[in-house]
Amino acid sequence: MPETGTTDSDLPPTIFVLYGATGDLARRMVLPAFFQLAQHGLLPPDWRLIGSGRGERSDEEFVDHVRGALEEFGPSPDDGPWDEFAPRLRFAGGGFTVEDPGTLLDVVSAAREELGEEAQLVHYLSLPPKNFLDYTRALGEHDLAEGSRVVYEKPYGASPDGFRELDEVVHSVFDEQQVFRIDHFLGKEGTQDLHVLRFANGLFEHVWSREHVAQVQIDVPEDLDVADRADFYDGTGATLDMLVTHLFQVAAEVAMEPPVSFAADDILAARESVLAAFRPLAPEDVVLGQFDGYRELDGVPDDSSTDTFVAARLYIDSGRWRGVPFLLRTGKRMAAKEQRVSLVLHRPKGPVNDVPANGNVLSLSLAGAGAVDIDVMAKRPGPDLAMAPARVSLDLSKIPGGDPLPPYVSLIHDVLTGDRSLFTTSEGLAQTWRALQPVLDDRPEVHPYEPGSWGPAQATALAGEHGWLLGQTE
Ligand code: BG6
């Protein structure tokens, strides 16, 4: 078979098994991401993608399914390289359980014959999380674990007990080094830029501590509803869906000590140790909300107390950050959609004593390709020495030679290269659950808020004199 267009020739032949291949997540995210990898020349010179599912389909039917997914959610297959992509797709039906592996073992063997025994095997569990345990056991039972890599979607355990049980089973089958747990916020271009901006620029590195930073805000308001996935959402809520996952991981990215190097093990160690310094959240430092009208959505019980909004004041007990509040906020049906990390700097000491509390802010947008914005005080041009707030912005997509990748594309590429630096670890997740535990034990009241607002008024007080930077002018 010919090689696929441009490829990453450092990568070995790879067999990528996609469990749940005909499900929603695969259609929306994984298959389009895989095709984009082909477009960017980031797949190995030779590979097979085996879709695994419960139904029976021929390879041709699966090819049609993938094409349909791309037409709906991805780059158009007609933009290429579809003709080289499609012949590498296979389907293994009949499900995959401990008792019955369906046709998967035969299809993997056939792929190994085509690619060679040394082919790298990657298992991608694009499945509802309740199936993670059974599929993991089945991978062990059917001898597919050795030497392979395995990818778990979020949520990797939806409670401390659920996390521990899953992690035990996973570690009975795989070594930690083989496991790639996705938190797609870590794969965002903007998040990845945090390290480069900070560690490659004295301008930023020198201010990165309690001495200069009054507070950090990680603010992810969403204007979206949850109507299309109310069933799932009502069993989860904002705290589990976003806070203990994405917002905590981004907070760790901001707050970590300089890793010894950018090697994956050093970054993982630095992230784990800062997560271990997260002070358990005090319930009075957490405000939960639910937007008016949420209970009327199909699939949501009339008396649901699920939080669609959470704001939290987190402290990190490291020398660098002691006493600096990390303000984390997210919610559905809010006034805007943004993803911002902001470091609010202390007012400078010196002759200018009327700098506003939020006059000096270093902020990063995590949306899309990312952007860096610096709010400064400048002289308002004119005859008088008057000050005015001004913003300096850098759109990261405009950096010459840049080729920004969506988070799933970037993370799947990291799986193929074996780079775990942007994935969560067992130890790190244990620390996030530890930090959330008091809020689970003593759940704060859920306050109503207006759709299209900035959440319940009770959240305002958390931000202190600086207020939340987003939504201040509303
Ligand atoms: C998902 C959450 O993990 O992240 C969603 O389940 C949320 O509730 C989404 O909307 C946000 O991701 P993105 O891709 O918009 O940054």
mmCIF file of N, CA, C and O in Angstrom, residues 266-298:
data_model
loop_
_atom_site.group_PDB
_atom_site.id
_atom_site.type_symbol
_atom_site.label_atom_id
_atom_site.label_comp_id
_atom_site.label_asym_id
_atom_site.label_seq_id
_atom_site.Cartn_x
_atom_site.Cartn_y
_atom_site.Cartn_z
ATOM 1 N N ASP A 266 9.694 15.287 33.459
ATOM 2 C CA ASP A 266 9.931 16.472 34.306
ATOM 3 C C ASP A 266 8.668 17.327 34.400
ATOM 4 O O ASP A 266 8.331 17.833 35.473
ATOM 5 N N ILE A 267 7.970 17.484 33.292
ATOM 6 C CA ILE A 267 6.724 18.277 33.327
ATOM 7 C C ILE A 267 5.682 17.558 34.187
ATOM 8 O O ILE A 267 5.003 18.176 35.018
ATOM 9 N N LEU A 268 5.590 16.244 34.012
ATOM 10 C CA LEU A 268 4.593 15.495 34.813
ATOM 11 C C LEU A 268 4.911 15.605 36.302
ATOM 12 O O LEU A 268 4.019 15.793 37.126
ATOM 13 N N ALA A 269 6.195 15.517 36.632
ATOM 14 C CA ALA A 269 6.571 15.598 38.054
ATOM 15 C C ALA A 269 6.240 16.981 38.606
ATOM 16 O O ALA A 269 5.728 17.124 39.725
ATOM 17 N N ALA A 270 6.510 18.021 37.817
ATOM 18 C CA ALA A 270 6.224 19.385 38.290
ATOM 19 C C ALA A 270 4.723 19.581 38.462
ATOM 20 O O ALA A 270 4.268 20.203 39.422
ATOM 21 N N ARG A 271 3.916 19.028 37.541
ATOM 22 C CA ARG A 271 2.464 19.195 37.663
ATOM 23 C C ARG A 271 1.941 18.426 38.872
ATOM 24 O O ARG A 271 1.112 18.911 39.624
ATOM 25 N N GLU A 272 2.472 17.196 39.062
ATOM 26 C CA GLU A 272 2.018 16.415 40.219
ATOM 27 C C GLU A 272 2.356 17.124 41.517
ATOM 28 O O GLU A 272 1.565 17.157 42.446
ATOM 29 N N SER A 273 3.549 17.706 41.605
ATOM 30 C CA SER A 273 3.880 18.265 42.916
ATOM 31 C C SER A 273 3.098 19.532 43.211
ATOM 32 O O SER A 273 2.735 19.767 44.353
ATOM 33 N N VAL A 274 2.726 20.292 42.190
ATOM 34 C CA VAL A 274 1.903 21.467 42.510
ATOM 35 C C VAL A 274 0.468 21.033 42.840
ATOM 36 O O VAL A 274 -0.185 21.615 43.715
ATOM 37 N N LEU A 275 -0.024 20.000 42.192
ATOM 38 C CA LEU A 275 -1.371 19.510 42.548
ATOM 39 C C LEU A 275 -1.391 19.041 44.008
ATOM 40 O O LEU A 275 -2.378 19.222 44.726
ATOM 41 N N ALA A 276 -0.271 18.477 44.443
ATOM 42 C CA ALA A 276 -0.195 18.014 45.836
ATOM 43 C C ALA A 276 -0.212 19.191 46.805
ATOM 44 O O ALA A 276 -0.512 19.032 47.996
ATOM 45 N N ALA A 277 0.117 20.394 46.300
ATOM 46 C CA ALA A 277 0.113 21.578 47.173
ATOM 47 C C ALA A 277 -1.229 22.319 47.140
ATOM 48 O O ALA A 277 -1.386 23.336 47.820
ATOM 49 N N PHE A 278 -2.198 21.846 46.341
ATOM 50 C CA PHE A 278 -3.530 22.483 46.347
ATOM 51 C C PHE A 278 -4.125 22.292 47.742
ATOM 52 O O PHE A 278 -4.254 21.165 48.220
ATOM 53 N N ARG A 279 -4.518 23.393 48.366
ATOM 54 C CA ARG A 279 -5.173 23.271 49.674
ATOM 55 C C ARG A 279 -6.605 22.769 49.454
ATOM 56 O O ARG A 279 -7.269 23.240 48.527
ATOM 57 N N PRO A 280 -7.076 21.804 50.253
ATOM 58 C CA PRO A 280 -8.459 21.349 50.064
ATOM 59 C C PRO A 280 -9.406 22.545 50.064
ATOM 60 O O PRO A 280 -9.280 23.444 50.912
ATOM 61 N N LEU A 281 -10.300 22.578 49.107
ATOM 62 C CA LEU A 281 -11.208 23.726 48.956
ATOM 63 C C LEU A 281 -12.122 23.837 50.167
ATOM 64 O O LEU A 281 -12.752 22.850 50.557
ATOM 65 N N ALA A 282 -12.214 25.017 50.731
ATOM 66 C CA ALA A 282 -13.166 25.221 51.829
ATOM 67 C C ALA A 282 -14.547 25.409 51.204
ATOM 68 O O ALA A 282 -14.682 26.203 50.266
ATOM 69 N N PRO A 283 -15.580 24.713 51.695
ATOM 70 C CA PRO A 283 -16.906 24.875 51.078
ATOM 71 C C PRO A 283 -17.352 26.333 51.024
ATOM 72 O O PRO A 283 -18.026 26.737 50.077
ATOM 73 N N GLU A 284 -16.936 27.150 51.997
ATOM 74 C CA GLU A 284 -17.367 28.561 51.928
ATOM 75 C C GLU A 284 -16.622 29.337 50.841
ATOM 76 O O GLU A 284 -16.988 30.479 50.533
ATOM 77 N N ASP A 285 -15.618 28.735 50.257
ATOM 78 C CA ASP A 285 -14.917 29.372 49.135
ATOM 79 C C ASP A 285 -15.438 28.888 47.785
ATOM 80 O O ASP A 285 -14.779 29.064 46.747
ATOM 81 N N VAL A 286 -16.581 28.225 47.817
ATOM 82 C CA VAL A 286 -17.152 27.691 46.580
ATOM 83 C C VAL A 286 -18.595 28.169 46.463
ATOM 84 O O VAL A 286 -19.355 28.097 47.426
ATOM 85 N N VAL A 287 -18.948 28.686 45.285
ATOM 86 C CA VAL A 287 -20.335 29.095 45.040
ATOM 87 C C VAL A 287 -20.865 28.266 43.874
ATOM 88 O O VAL A 287 -20.243 28.199 42.812
ATOM 89 N N LEU A 288 -21.998 27.609 44.113
ATOM 90 C CA LEU A 288 -22.620 26.815 43.052
ATOM 91 C C LEU A 288 -23.860 27.548 42.548
ATOM 92 O O LEU A 288 -24.520 28.273 43.309
ATOM 93 N N GLY A 289 -24.178 27.350 41.292
ATOM 94 C CA GLY A 289 -25.375 27.987 40.734
ATOM 95 C C GLY A 289 -26.070 27.069 39.752
ATOM 96 O O GLY A 289 -25.488 26.080 39.268
ATOM 97 N N GLN A 290 -27.314 27.383 39.491
ATOM 98 C CA GLN A 290 -28.078 26.663 38.456
ATOM 99 C C GLN A 290 -28.899 27.699 37.698
ATOM 100 O O GLN A 290 -29.600 28.509 38.311
ATOM 101 N N PHE A 291 -28.811 27.693 36.358
ATOM 102 C CA PHE A 291 -29.525 28.753 35.630
ATOM 103 C C PHE A 291 -31.026 28.485 35.631
ATOM 104 O O PHE A 291 -31.473 27.330 35.628
ATOM 105 N N ASP A 292 -31.784 29.560 35.692
ATOM 106 C CA ASP A 292 -33.238 29.449 35.684
ATOM 107 C C ASP A 292 -33.668 28.810 34.369
ATOM 108 O O ASP A 292 -33.205 29.219 33.300
ATOM 109 N N GLY A 293 -34.531 27.835 34.471
ATOM 110 C CA GLY A 293 -35.001 27.164 33.253
ATOM 111 C C GLY A 293 -34.308 25.823 33.035
ATOM 112 O O GLY A 293 -34.752 25.015 32.217
ATOM 113 N N TYR A 294 -33.225 25.579 33.781
ATOM 114 C CA TYR A 294 -32.496 24.309 33.607
ATOM 115 C C TYR A 294 -33.410 23.111 33.861
ATOM 116 O O TYR A 294 -33.403 22.125 33.122
ATOM 117 N N ARG A 295 -34.225 23.204 34.912
ATOM 118 C CA ARG A 295 -35.074 22.055 35.273
ATOM 119 C C ARG A 295 -36.173 21.781 34.255
ATOM 120 O O ARG A 295 -36.786 20.724 34.290
ATOM 121 N N GLU A 296 -36.399 22.729 33.371
ATOM 122 C CA GLU A 296 -37.433 22.502 32.347
ATOM 123 C C GLU A 296 -36.874 21.745 31.140
ATOM 124 O O GLU A 296 -37.623 21.323 30.269
ATOM 125 N N LEU A 297 -35.554 21.556 31.094
ATOM 126 C CA LEU A 297 -34.985 20.863 29.928
ATOM 127 C C LEU A 297 -35.409 19.401 29.936
ATOM 128 O O LEU A 297 -35.535 18.787 31.004
ATOM 129 N N ASP A 298 -35.612 18.846 28.749
ATOM 130 C CA ASP A 298 -35.925 17.421 28.638
ATOM 131 C C ASP A 298 -34.781 16.621 29.232
ATOM 132 O O ASP A 298 -33.621 16.880 28.915
#
